[in-house]
Amino acid sequence: MSVRERNNVRVSGAGVDTIIFAHGFGCDLNMWRLLEPIYATRYRTVMFDHVGAGESDLRAYEVEKYSTLEGYAQDVVEIAREFGQGRSIFVGHSVSAMIGMLADLASPGLFAGHAMIGPSPCYVNDRDYVGGFSREDVDSLLRTLEGNYLGWSSNMAPVIMGAPGQPELGAELSNSFCRTDPDNAARFARATFLSDHRAELSRLTTPTLILQCDDDIIAPVAVGEYMARTLPDAEMVVIDNVGHCPHLSAPGASAEAIDAFLGRRGL
C-alpha cells in the first residue's frame, strides 16, 4: 500500500517550500479547507488523513501501532519524506502538534518550522502543571466515549468547536466525529488524552509557533504558556477566539499569526 493511499494524501499549491497540514482527533483533512487555500498560492501544500480517520485506508490500521502517538508520527515522517520539497513547515492542530514534534525528533531536520494550533503535551493536571483536566475528568471522558461514542460526539463537538456565533461548525465537527470508527476513535482518544510528552519539549529545537485561543476548553492558555517557556525556540500568539478550532472559526486571525511567524523566521 502506498503512503498516498494509506493516508489519503492530497498535494496542491505551487511553491518552492512545503506546508504540511495535520488534523486533530476526530477530524479529517477537510478541516483545513479555509486555511490551506491561503497558502496554496505560495507553497506546495500537503494534507492527509491519519489512519483511521477520513478517507484513509482502514486496511492499514494496526491496533498496536496506533495505540500511541509515536505510531502516527511514523506515518508523518514517511509523508514528509515522500511529499515534502524544499523546506517543510508542519502545521499541526491539537494532538497533531505533538505528533509533528515526535516526527521531528525521530527524524531531525525533517521540518524547518512548526505551527502548533491549540497544542498540549499533557492534558492532565500534575502538581503545578495545569493541563486543564483532572485524571478523574479524563477517565470519565474516556468511559463515556467508549460506552456511547455517537452520543459523546453529538454533545461534545459543539463544546470543542466553540464558535458560539457559528453553530454550523459545531454540527460539522459532530458529523466528522461520527464518521470515525468508534473503536479506532476510542484508541486514538486514549493515546491523546493520556499522553505526556512534556519531557520531549526541551529537545525540539526547531522554530515553533504556539497559536492559542484565549478561550479554549481543551488547551487552556496556561498550557501554551508552559510550552512557550519550555520549548527552546518558541513564540506564542493568543488570538481572540472561543473554541479549539480557530483554523475554522477564525481562519483570518490564524493565517495572520502564521504568516507573521513565517515572515519573522524567513520561511
XYZ file of N, CA and C in Angstrom:
801
model
N 0.843 -1.191 0.000
C 0.000 0.000 0.000
C 0.882 1.247 0.000
N 0.580 2.187 -0.879
C 1.372 3.407 -0.946
C 1.040 4.331 0.219
N 1.970 5.221 0.535
C 1.731 6.223 1.570
C 0.559 7.107 1.172
N 0.483 7.469 -0.100
C -0.610 8.315 -0.577
C -1.965 7.657 -0.322
N -2.063 6.369 -0.639
C -3.322 5.657 -0.456
C -3.636 5.462 1.021
N -2.624 5.089 1.780
C -2.832 4.825 3.206
C -3.385 6.044 3.921
N -2.824 7.213 3.649
C -3.192 8.428 4.380
C -4.018 9.409 3.568
N -4.520 8.978 2.416
C -5.350 9.861 1.598
C -4.659 11.217 1.414
N -3.425 11.185 0.968
C -2.614 12.399 0.848
C -3.088 13.231 -0.342
N -3.275 14.523 -0.110
C -3.663 15.464 -1.163
C -2.568 16.519 -1.291
N -2.018 16.657 -2.470
C -0.950 17.625 -2.726
C -1.472 18.693 -3.671
N -1.187 19.943 -3.338
C -1.659 21.049 -4.168
C -0.641 22.175 -4.076
N -1.017 23.331 -4.612
C -0.185 24.513 -4.464
C 1.000 24.559 -5.408
N 1.650 25.701 -5.390
C 2.818 25.921 -6.230
C 3.814 26.763 -5.460
N 4.878 26.148 -5.042
C 5.890 26.878 -4.294
C 7.131 26.048 -4.130
N 8.206 26.700 -3.754
C 9.478 26.009 -3.547
C 9.443 25.195 -2.261
N 8.824 25.735 -1.234
C 8.763 25.077 0.066
C 7.374 24.479 0.302
N 7.262 23.679 1.351
C 6.063 22.881 1.594
C 5.455 23.183 2.955
N 4.142 23.255 3.011
C 3.427 23.289 4.284
C 2.594 22.019 4.372
N 2.778 21.275 5.460
C 2.049 20.037 5.701
C 1.021 20.292 6.800
N -0.251 20.044 6.511
C -1.336 20.281 7.450
C -1.801 18.952 8.042
N -1.863 18.872 9.370
C -2.266 17.637 10.052
C -3.428 17.923 10.998
N -4.521 17.199 10.818
C -5.751 17.434 11.580
C -5.685 16.815 12.976
N -6.611 17.219 13.827
C -6.675 16.725 15.197
C -7.606 15.537 15.361
N -7.822 15.146 16.603
C -8.674 13.999 16.939
C -10.086 14.185 16.403
N -10.620 13.138 15.788
C -11.995 13.158 15.318
C -12.220 13.926 14.034
N -11.163 14.480 13.468
C -11.292 15.328 12.285
C -10.732 14.620 11.050
N -10.688 15.357 9.937
C -10.044 14.864 8.731
C -9.487 16.065 7.975
N -8.915 15.806 6.816
C -8.231 16.887 6.099
C -9.161 18.014 5.661
N -10.461 17.756 5.593
C -11.395 18.810 5.195
C -11.435 19.965 6.190
N -10.934 19.741 7.391
C -10.907 20.804 8.388
C -9.963 21.943 7.993
N -9.134 21.720 6.974
C -8.193 22.745 6.526
C -8.725 23.531 5.327
N -9.971 23.351 4.977
C -10.470 23.905 3.720
C -10.427 25.438 3.675
N -10.437 26.095 4.839
C -10.404 27.556 4.864
C -8.980 28.097 4.966
N -8.069 27.314 5.502
C -6.706 27.793 5.724
C -5.760 27.398 4.587
N -5.891 26.170 4.109
C -4.953 25.687 3.080
C -4.936 26.542 1.823
N -6.087 26.991 1.294
C -6.040 27.799 0.069
C -5.258 29.098 0.214
N -5.169 29.628 1.428
C -4.415 30.856 1.664
C -2.939 30.640 1.350
N -2.460 29.415 1.528
C -1.040 29.120 1.355
C -0.714 28.435 0.031
N -1.742 27.945 -0.656
C -1.500 27.191 -1.893
C -0.937 28.059 -3.013
N -1.067 29.385 -2.909
C -0.506 30.261 -3.932
C 0.982 30.512 -3.722
N 1.484 30.176 -2.522
C 2.882 30.465 -2.203
C 3.695 29.235 -1.861
N 3.028 28.159 -1.483
C 3.703 26.951 -1.033
C 3.110 25.728 -1.729
N 3.887 24.686 -1.763
C 3.339 23.368 -2.033
C 2.601 22.971 -0.757
N 1.375 22.529 -0.857
C 0.613 22.174 0.337
C 0.299 20.682 0.331
N 0.392 20.098 1.502
C 0.130 18.673 1.679
C -0.874 18.513 2.810
N -1.979 17.849 2.527
C -2.952 17.497 3.545
C -3.133 15.982 3.532
N -3.534 15.431 4.662
C -3.702 13.985 4.740
C -4.635 13.631 5.875
N -5.098 12.390 5.871
C -5.902 11.849 6.968
C -5.059 10.869 7.765
N -5.069 11.004 9.079
C -4.450 9.972 9.905
C -5.170 8.643 9.658
N -4.440 7.555 9.736
C -5.060 6.250 9.536
C -6.153 6.041 10.578
N -7.331 5.680 10.100
C -8.497 5.545 10.964
C -9.451 6.703 10.841
N -9.015 7.768 10.160
C -9.844 8.968 10.016
C -10.115 9.242 8.545
N -11.172 10.009 8.291
C -11.449 10.474 6.948
C -11.495 9.367 5.915
N -10.784 9.580 4.815
C -10.744 8.609 3.734
C -9.424 7.836 3.705
N -8.786 7.720 4.870
C -7.591 6.877 4.952
C -7.992 5.428 4.694
N -7.010 4.608 4.371
C -7.283 3.199 4.079
C -7.281 2.407 5.383
N -8.443 1.944 5.808
C -8.561 1.234 7.081
C -7.846 -0.102 7.076
N -7.473 -0.609 5.905
C -6.699 -1.850 5.852
C -5.322 -1.663 6.493
N -4.887 -0.417 6.588
C -3.573 -0.135 7.164
C -3.606 -0.012 8.678
N -4.809 -0.058 9.254
C -4.922 0.177 10.703
C -4.369 -1.009 11.486
N -3.424 -0.705 12.382
C -2.827 -1.707 13.267
C -3.039 -1.254 14.702
N -3.710 -2.077 15.496
C -4.074 -1.688 16.853
C -2.843 -1.291 17.669
N -1.800 -2.091 17.646
C -0.612 -1.795 18.461
C 0.047 -0.496 18.012
N 0.215 -0.330 16.712
C 0.886 0.868 16.196
C 0.141 2.140 16.560
N -1.170 2.137 16.381
C -1.939 3.364 16.558
C -2.526 3.514 17.958
N -1.986 2.767 18.896
C -2.351 2.959 20.295
C -1.448 3.973 20.982
N -0.449 4.494 20.242
C 0.435 5.538 20.767
C 0.605 6.620 19.709
N 0.955 7.814 20.138
C 1.182 8.891 19.185
C 2.405 8.634 18.321
N 3.352 7.844 18.832
C 4.543 7.523 18.049
C 4.179 6.793 16.760
N 3.116 5.985 16.789
C 2.693 5.288 15.580
C 2.249 6.259 14.496
N 1.503 7.277 14.895
C 1.084 8.300 13.930
C 2.291 9.118 13.455
N 3.247 9.339 14.350
C 4.445 10.093 13.981
C 5.261 9.356 12.922
N 5.296 8.042 12.978
C 5.987 7.272 11.936
C 5.398 7.583 10.566
N 4.079 7.645 10.500
C 3.423 7.964 9.236
C 3.785 9.363 8.762
N 3.825 10.318 9.687
C 4.152 11.696 9.324
C 5.556 11.784 8.735
N 6.505 11.063 9.312
C 7.862 11.042 8.751
C 7.828 10.573 7.306
N 7.087 9.504 7.043
C 7.008 8.966 5.684
C 6.326 9.944 4.738
N 5.276 10.590 5.199
C 4.570 11.574 4.368
C 5.488 12.741 4.033
N 6.196 13.263 5.034
C 7.075 14.413 4.814
C 8.215 14.064 3.871
N 8.767 12.881 4.008
C 9.873 12.475 3.138
C 9.421 12.280 1.697
N 8.228 11.754 1.511
C 7.757 11.465 0.161
C 7.188 12.684 -0.543
N 6.503 13.559 0.192
C 5.776 14.632 -0.474
C 6.322 16.030 -0.192
N 7.225 16.161 0.761
C 7.804 17.463 1.023
C 8.851 17.827 -0.012
N 8.958 19.100 -0.301
C 10.041 19.588 -1.155
C 10.519 20.916 -0.586
N 11.773 21.234 -0.813
C 12.343 22.417 -0.204
C 12.307 22.294 1.310
N 12.017 23.393 1.979
C 11.857 23.359 3.427
C 10.395 23.035 3.746
N 10.186 22.186 4.732
C 8.824 21.797 5.113
C 8.452 22.418 6.450
N 7.267 23.004 6.491
C 6.709 23.558 7.725
C 5.515 22.690 8.110
N 5.469 22.260 9.349
C 4.401 21.375 9.814
C 3.384 22.187 10.599
N 2.140 22.178 10.134
C 1.043 22.849 10.834
C 0.168 21.760 11.447
N 0.237 21.618 12.748
C -0.486 20.554 13.436
C -1.541 21.105 14.369
N -2.763 20.602 14.230
C -3.838 21.021 15.128
C -3.956 20.055 16.287
N -4.014 20.599 17.499
C -4.292 19.814 18.703
C -3.275 18.683 18.871
N -3.739 17.442 18.930
C -2.826 16.323 19.162
C -1.800 16.191 18.049
N -2.125 16.653 16.849
C -1.161 16.539 15.758
C 0.054 17.440 15.954
N -0.070 18.457 16.797
C 1.109 19.259 17.108
C 2.168 18.406 17.789
N 1.733 17.545 18.720
C 2.672 16.655 19.397
C 3.133 15.526 18.469
N 2.255 15.073 17.597
C 2.657 14.063 16.612
C 3.754 14.635 15.716
N 3.600 15.893 15.310
C 4.636 16.535 14.499
C 5.943 16.683 15.246
N 5.861 17.015 16.536
C 7.072 17.108 17.342
C 7.785 15.760 17.407
N 7.035 14.695 17.642
C 7.635 13.369 17.723
C 8.256 12.963 16.394
N 7.621 13.325 15.290
C 8.186 13.031 13.975
C 9.497 13.777 13.776
N 9.527 15.039 14.194
C 10.734 15.857 14.067
C 11.870 15.268 14.903
N 11.565 14.853 16.113
C 12.592 14.280 16.981
C 13.089 12.944 16.448
N 12.204 12.194 15.791
C 12.608 10.904 15.228
C 13.442 11.075 13.977
N 13.266 12.198 13.294
C 13.997 12.463 12.052
C 14.450 13.918 12.054
N 15.517 14.231 12.785
C 15.967 15.619 12.923
C 16.201 16.277 11.566
N 15.750 17.519 11.455
C 15.886 18.246 10.207
C 14.723 18.045 9.263
N 13.767 17.237 9.646
C 12.618 16.957 8.784
C 11.816 18.223 8.508
N 11.681 19.069 9.536
C 10.886 20.289 9.406
C 11.736 21.515 9.703
N 11.439 22.599 8.976
C 12.115 23.874 9.212
C 11.358 24.725 10.212
N 10.116 24.366 10.488
C 9.314 25.118 11.440
C 8.043 24.370 11.786
N 7.487 24.699 12.943
C 6.211 24.137 13.391
C 5.253 25.274 13.708
N 4.013 25.135 13.260
C 2.929 25.996 13.738
C 1.953 25.088 14.459
N 1.920 25.202 15.765
C 1.098 24.328 16.599
C -0.173 25.066 16.994
N -1.316 24.553 16.560
C -2.597 25.188 16.837
C -3.289 24.455 17.987
N -3.415 25.119 19.131
C -4.051 24.512 20.305
C -3.337 23.261 20.790
N -1.999 23.299 20.911
C -1.268 22.095 21.322
C -1.344 21.842 22.821
N -1.071 20.605 23.202
C -0.931 20.263 24.615
C -0.022 19.047 24.740
N 1.036 19.145 25.547
C 1.906 17.987 25.741
C 1.360 17.020 26.781
N 0.391 17.494 27.599
C -0.198 16.671 28.656
C -1.512 17.314 29.073
N -2.591 16.560 28.999
C -3.916 17.107 29.285
C -4.305 17.017 30.760
N -3.538 16.260 31.534
C -3.894 16.002 32.936
C -3.106 16.925 33.858
N -3.799 17.556 34.794
C -3.127 18.385 35.790
C -2.143 17.537 36.597
N -0.992 18.105 36.894
C 0.041 17.371 37.627
C 0.801 18.352 38.516
N 0.458 18.367 39.800
C 1.071 19.292 40.758
C 0.952 20.730 40.235
N 2.060 21.393 39.924
C 1.997 22.784 39.480
C 1.646 22.926 38.003
N 1.634 21.814 37.287
C 1.316 21.865 35.861
C -0.206 21.849 35.669
N -0.705 22.810 34.896
C -2.131 22.896 34.617
C -2.378 22.421 33.192
N -2.918 21.193 33.074
C -3.230 20.658 31.761
C -4.660 20.909 31.338
N -5.503 21.241 32.305
C -6.894 21.545 32.003
C -7.880 20.515 32.513
N -7.388 19.280 32.822
C -8.273 18.203 33.252
C -7.660 17.472 34.446
N -8.494 17.031 35.368
C -8.025 16.094 36.388
C -7.989 14.709 35.766
N -7.275 13.774 36.391
C -7.262 12.410 35.875
C -8.670 11.814 35.912
N -9.439 12.180 36.928
C -10.820 11.703 37.016
C -11.651 12.226 35.847
N -11.427 13.478 35.458
C -12.131 14.050 34.305
C -11.835 13.242 33.040
N -10.549 12.943 32.833
C -10.143 12.221 31.627
C -10.699 10.806 31.635
N -10.617 10.142 32.779
C -11.153 8.774 32.860
C -12.650 8.762 32.562
N -13.381 9.752 33.080
C -14.810 9.844 32.828
C -15.090 10.110 31.355
N -14.318 11.002 30.765
C -14.470 11.305 29.348
C -14.272 10.059 28.501
N -13.224 9.290 28.809
C -12.922 8.092 28.024
C -13.993 7.019 28.210
N -14.507 6.883 29.442
C -15.579 5.907 29.663
C -16.818 6.265 28.854
N -17.158 7.540 28.854
C -18.330 7.976 28.097
C -18.118 7.776 26.607
N -16.957 8.133 26.145
C -16.641 7.982 24.727
C -16.709 6.521 24.301
N -16.153 5.643 25.124
C -16.122 4.226 24.780
C -17.502 3.570 24.910
N -18.340 4.100 25.800
C -19.643 3.499 26.013
C -20.717 3.992 25.061
N -20.574 5.244 24.608
C -21.600 5.819 23.725
C -20.932 6.868 22.847
N -20.184 6.404 21.871
C -19.369 7.317 21.065
C -20.217 8.324 20.304
N -21.306 7.871 19.703
C -22.131 8.789 18.924
C -22.774 9.850 19.812
N -23.224 9.439 20.994
C -23.789 10.402 21.927
C -22.743 11.395 22.405
N -21.557 10.875 22.721
C -20.455 11.746 23.146
C -20.131 12.751 22.052
N -20.078 12.281 20.816
C -19.726 13.149 19.688
C -20.725 14.291 19.526
N -22.006 13.957 19.570
C -23.017 14.988 19.343
C -23.047 16.011 20.471
N -22.726 15.581 21.687
C -22.728 16.504 22.826
C -21.454 17.328 22.919
N -20.319 16.687 22.638
C -19.027 17.339 22.865
C -18.551 18.185 21.688
N -18.918 17.816 20.476
C -18.390 18.537 19.313
C -18.687 20.037 19.365
N -19.930 20.470 19.671
C -20.169 21.919 19.734
C -19.367 22.603 20.839
N -19.113 21.896 21.939
C -18.331 22.463 23.038
C -16.875 22.628 22.616
N -16.335 21.606 21.949
C -14.948 21.658 21.500
C -14.764 22.730 20.435
N -15.714 22.802 19.504
C -15.617 23.794 18.435
C -15.736 25.199 18.996
N -16.624 25.389 19.977
C -16.850 26.748 20.475
C -17.604 27.545 19.421
N -17.031 28.656 19.011
C -17.606 29.478 17.939
C -19.114 29.649 18.120
N -19.553 30.271 19.222
C -20.986 30.363 19.506
C -21.794 31.054 18.419
N -21.154 31.892 17.631
C -21.868 32.565 16.561
C -21.911 31.784 15.262
N -21.287 30.600 15.255
C -21.239 29.789 14.038
C -21.630 28.345 14.375
N -22.889 28.100 14.723
C -23.311 26.759 15.147
C -23.113 25.698 14.078
N -23.055 26.104 12.811
C -22.860 25.125 11.744
C -21.494 24.439 11.846
N -20.520 25.107 12.461
C -19.201 24.493 12.613
C -19.232 23.382 13.651
N -20.002 23.572 14.716
C -20.169 22.510 15.705
C -20.833 21.294 15.095
N -21.828 21.527 14.245
C -22.500 20.422 13.565
C -21.548 19.712 12.619
N -20.703 20.482 11.955
C -19.721 19.876 11.049
C -18.736 18.990 11.805
N -18.276 19.470 12.958
C -17.337 18.667 13.738
C -18.015 17.414 14.260
N -19.265 17.529 14.689
C -20.017 16.362 15.153
C -20.129 15.319 14.043
N -20.426 15.761 12.842
C -20.522 14.836 11.719
C -19.183 14.181 11.421
N -18.108 14.947 11.562
C -16.777 14.385 11.345
C -16.475 13.303 12.373
N -16.786 13.593 13.647
C -16.593 12.595 14.691
C -17.368 11.323 14.367
N -18.601 11.495 13.920
C -19.489 10.345 13.718
C -19.084 9.490 12.523
N -18.257 10.043 11.636
C -17.783 9.250 10.504
C -16.610 8.354 10.873
N -16.053 8.537 12.068
C -14.893 7.759 12.507
C -15.351 6.486 13.193
N -14.666 5.378 12.905
C -14.990 4.117 13.562
C -14.855 4.276 15.075
N -15.874 3.906 15.855
C -15.845 4.139 17.308
C -14.667 3.476 18.014
N -14.306 2.257 17.627
C -13.189 1.578 18.290
C -11.873 2.278 18.004
N -11.669 2.666 16.752
C -10.442 3.383 16.403
C -10.391 4.734 17.104
N -11.544 5.397 17.163
C -11.604 6.703 17.827
C -11.279 6.571 19.309
N -11.771 5.513 19.941
C -11.508 5.315 21.373
C -10.023 5.120 21.626
N -9.363 4.353 20.758
C -7.915 4.151 20.945
C -7.149 5.446 20.719
N -7.567 6.220 19.706
C -6.891 7.496 19.447
C -7.124 8.452 20.614
N -8.323 8.421 21.190
C -8.615 9.276 22.339
C -7.727 8.920 23.525
N -7.549 7.632 23.781
C -6.664 7.210 24.872
C -5.225 7.647 24.609
N -4.778 7.452 23.373
C -3.413 7.853 23.027
C -3.237 9.356 23.182
N -4.307 10.098 22.935
C -4.251 11.560 23.021
C -4.315 12.046 24.462
N -5.385 11.714 25.157
C -5.655 12.328 26.455
C -4.838 11.749 27.602
N -4.245 10.577 27.403
C -3.380 10.003 28.439
C -1.899 10.166 28.111
N -1.598 10.855 27.032
C -0.191 11.046 26.666
C 0.451 12.114 27.544
N 1.748 12.009 27.687
C 2.514 13.016 28.424
C 3.872 13.158 27.740
N 3.998 14.200 26.947
C 5.234 14.418 26.194
C 5.945 15.688 26.645
N 5.737 16.047 27.918
C 6.425 17.231 28.447
C 7.934 17.062 28.427
N 8.416 15.846 28.675
C 9.857 15.618 28.742
C 10.542 15.832 27.400
N 9.793 15.684 26.297
C 10.392 15.829 24.979
C 10.468 17.283 24.514
N 9.717 18.174 25.150
C 9.660 19.551 24.671
C 11.035 20.201 24.587
N 11.863 19.991 25.577
C 13.176 20.653 25.609
C 14.106 20.168 24.513
N 13.763 19.076 23.855
C 14.602 18.528 22.786
C 14.250 19.089 21.418
N 13.104 19.746 21.294
C 12.673 20.261 19.999
C 13.273 21.649 19.781
N 14.298 21.726 18.963
C 14.985 22.997 18.714
C 14.471 23.710 17.470
N 13.582 23.082 16.731
C 13.004 23.687 15.530
C 12.155 24.896 15.918
N 12.259 26.015 15.176
C 11.422 27.183 15.483
C 9.942 26.814 15.495
N 9.247 27.282 16.533
C 7.867 26.842 16.758
C 6.968 28.011 17.123
N 5.813 28.061 16.461
C 4.749 28.985 16.837
C 3.695 28.219 17.617
N 3.300 28.753 18.756
C 2.167 28.226 19.512
C 1.012 29.187 19.288
N 0.001 28.720 18.584
C -1.173 29.532 18.292
C -2.294 29.122 19.238
N -2.641 30.020 20.117
C -3.541 29.705 21.226
C -4.780 30.580 21.171
N -5.944 29.997 21.437
C -7.171 30.785 21.585
C -7.289 31.241 23.037
N -7.885 32.396 23.245
C -7.972 32.908 24.617
C -9.026 32.190 25.439
N -9.895 31.418 24.787
C -10.938 30.667 25.496
C -11.054 29.299 24.834
N -10.282 28.337 25.358
C -10.203 27.002 24.754
C -10.364 25.965 25.861
N -11.445 25.198 25.817
C -11.734 24.221 26.868
C -10.768 23.045 26.845
N -10.152 22.767 25.702
C -9.256 21.623 25.568
C -7.809 21.988 25.913
N -7.368 23.128 25.430
C -5.990 23.567 25.679
C -6.010 24.985 26.226
N -6.097 25.131 27.538
C -6.151 26.468 28.128
C -4.854 27.243 27.913
N -4.944 28.547 28.068
C -3.792 29.422 27.830
C -2.592 28.993 28.667
N -2.824 28.495 29.872
C -1.711 28.078 30.736
C -0.860 26.999 30.088
N -1.472 26.139 29.282
C -0.707 25.099 28.592
C 0.215 25.722 27.555
N -0.318 26.671 26.783
C 0.521 27.349 25.802
C 1.666 28.104 26.451
N 1.389 28.737 27.587
C 2.453 29.465 28.293
C 3.525 28.500 28.772
N 3.110 27.337 29.271
C 4.084 26.329 29.698
C 4.962 25.898 28.529
N 4.348 25.633 27.383
C 5.117 25.210 26.217
C 6.069 26.299 25.750
N 5.607 27.544 25.767
C 6.456 28.652 25.333
C 7.677 28.797 26.230
N 7.501 28.501 27.523
C 8.640 28.566 28.450
C 9.591 27.393 28.268
N 9.068 26.257 27.851
C 9.847 25.022 27.872
C 10.526 24.722 26.543
N 9.883 25.013 25.438
C 10.494 24.786 24.133
C 11.681 25.733 23.948
N 12.786 25.268 23.396
C 13.976 26.116 23.254
C 13.797 27.310 22.331
N 12.966 27.189 21.291
C 12.839 28.261 20.310
C 11.373 28.411 19.910
N 10.608 29.018 20.804
C 9.162 29.112 20.571
C 8.663 30.517 20.827
N 7.594 30.855 20.145
C 6.877 32.090 20.405
C 5.391 31.760 20.445
N 4.670 32.522 21.228
C 3.247 32.235 21.442
C 2.407 33.427 21.020
N 1.332 33.139 20.315
C 0.375 34.165 19.920
C -1.004 33.727 20.401
N -1.677 34.594 21.127
C -3.028 34.322 21.606
C -4.001 35.153 20.775
N -4.970 34.472 20.174
C -5.969 35.188 19.384
C -7.308 35.193 20.115
N -8.116 36.155 19.784
C -9.445 36.313 20.397
C -10.397 35.335 19.723
N -10.632 34.195 20.370
C -11.492 33.177 19.768
C -11.968 32.203 20.836
N -13.227 31.825 20.749
C -13.783 30.818 21.647
C -13.771 29.478 20.937
N -13.051 28.508 21.518
C -13.045 27.178 20.938
C -11.656 26.657 20.657
N -11.632 25.445 20.142
C -10.386 24.705 19.954
C -9.985 24.580 18.483
N -10.759 25.186 17.588
C -10.509 25.014 16.153
C -10.472 26.358 15.432
N -9.514 27.217 15.734
C -9.503 28.549 15.128
C -9.245 28.533 13.628
N -8.680 27.444 13.096
C -8.475 27.375 11.648
C -9.807 27.317 10.909
N -10.889 26.967 11.638
C -12.234 27.006 11.067
C -13.023 28.228 11.536
N -12.956 28.524 12.821
C -13.780 29.593 13.374
C -13.134 30.967 13.249
N -11.821 31.030 13.100
C -11.118 32.312 12.942
C -9.953 32.133 11.970
N -10.231 31.748 10.714
C -9.138 31.464 9.776
C -8.288 32.686 9.449
N -8.916 33.864 9.410
C -8.156 35.067 9.112
C -7.123 35.371 10.186
N -7.543 35.309 11.440
C -6.620 35.568 12.548
C -5.551 34.485 12.623
N -5.927 33.255 12.329
C -4.957 32.156 12.342
C -3.897 32.363 11.262
N -4.334 32.695 10.056
C -3.393 32.920 8.955
C -2.488 34.112 9.237
N -3.048 35.154 9.833
C -2.242 36.332 10.161
C -1.116 35.968 11.124
N -1.424 35.166 12.135
C -0.403 34.762 13.105
C 0.635 33.856 12.468
N 0.205 32.921 11.639
C 1.142 32.004 10.983
C 2.031 32.768 9.998
N 1.432 33.677 9.216
C 2.200 34.459 8.249
C 3.269 35.295 8.939
N 2.898 35.914 10.051
C 3.868 36.738 10.786
C 5.022 35.877 11.288
N 4.717 34.689 11.794
C 5.753 33.771 12.260
C 6.668 33.354 11.105
N 6.080 32.973 9.989
C 6.885 32.545 8.838
C 7.761 33.696 8.349
N 7.223 34.914 8.369
C 7.996 36.064 7.945
C 9.160 36.334 8.873
N 8.923 36.273 10.180
C 9.991 36.530 11.135
C 11.093 35.474 11.028
N 10.718 34.245 10.680
C 11.700 33.168 10.616
C 12.250 32.925 9.210
N 11.885 33.782 8.289
C 12.405 33.655 6.934
C 11.931 32.414 6.229
N 10.712 31.987 6.546
C 10.163 30.774 5.953
C 9.039 31.115 4.963
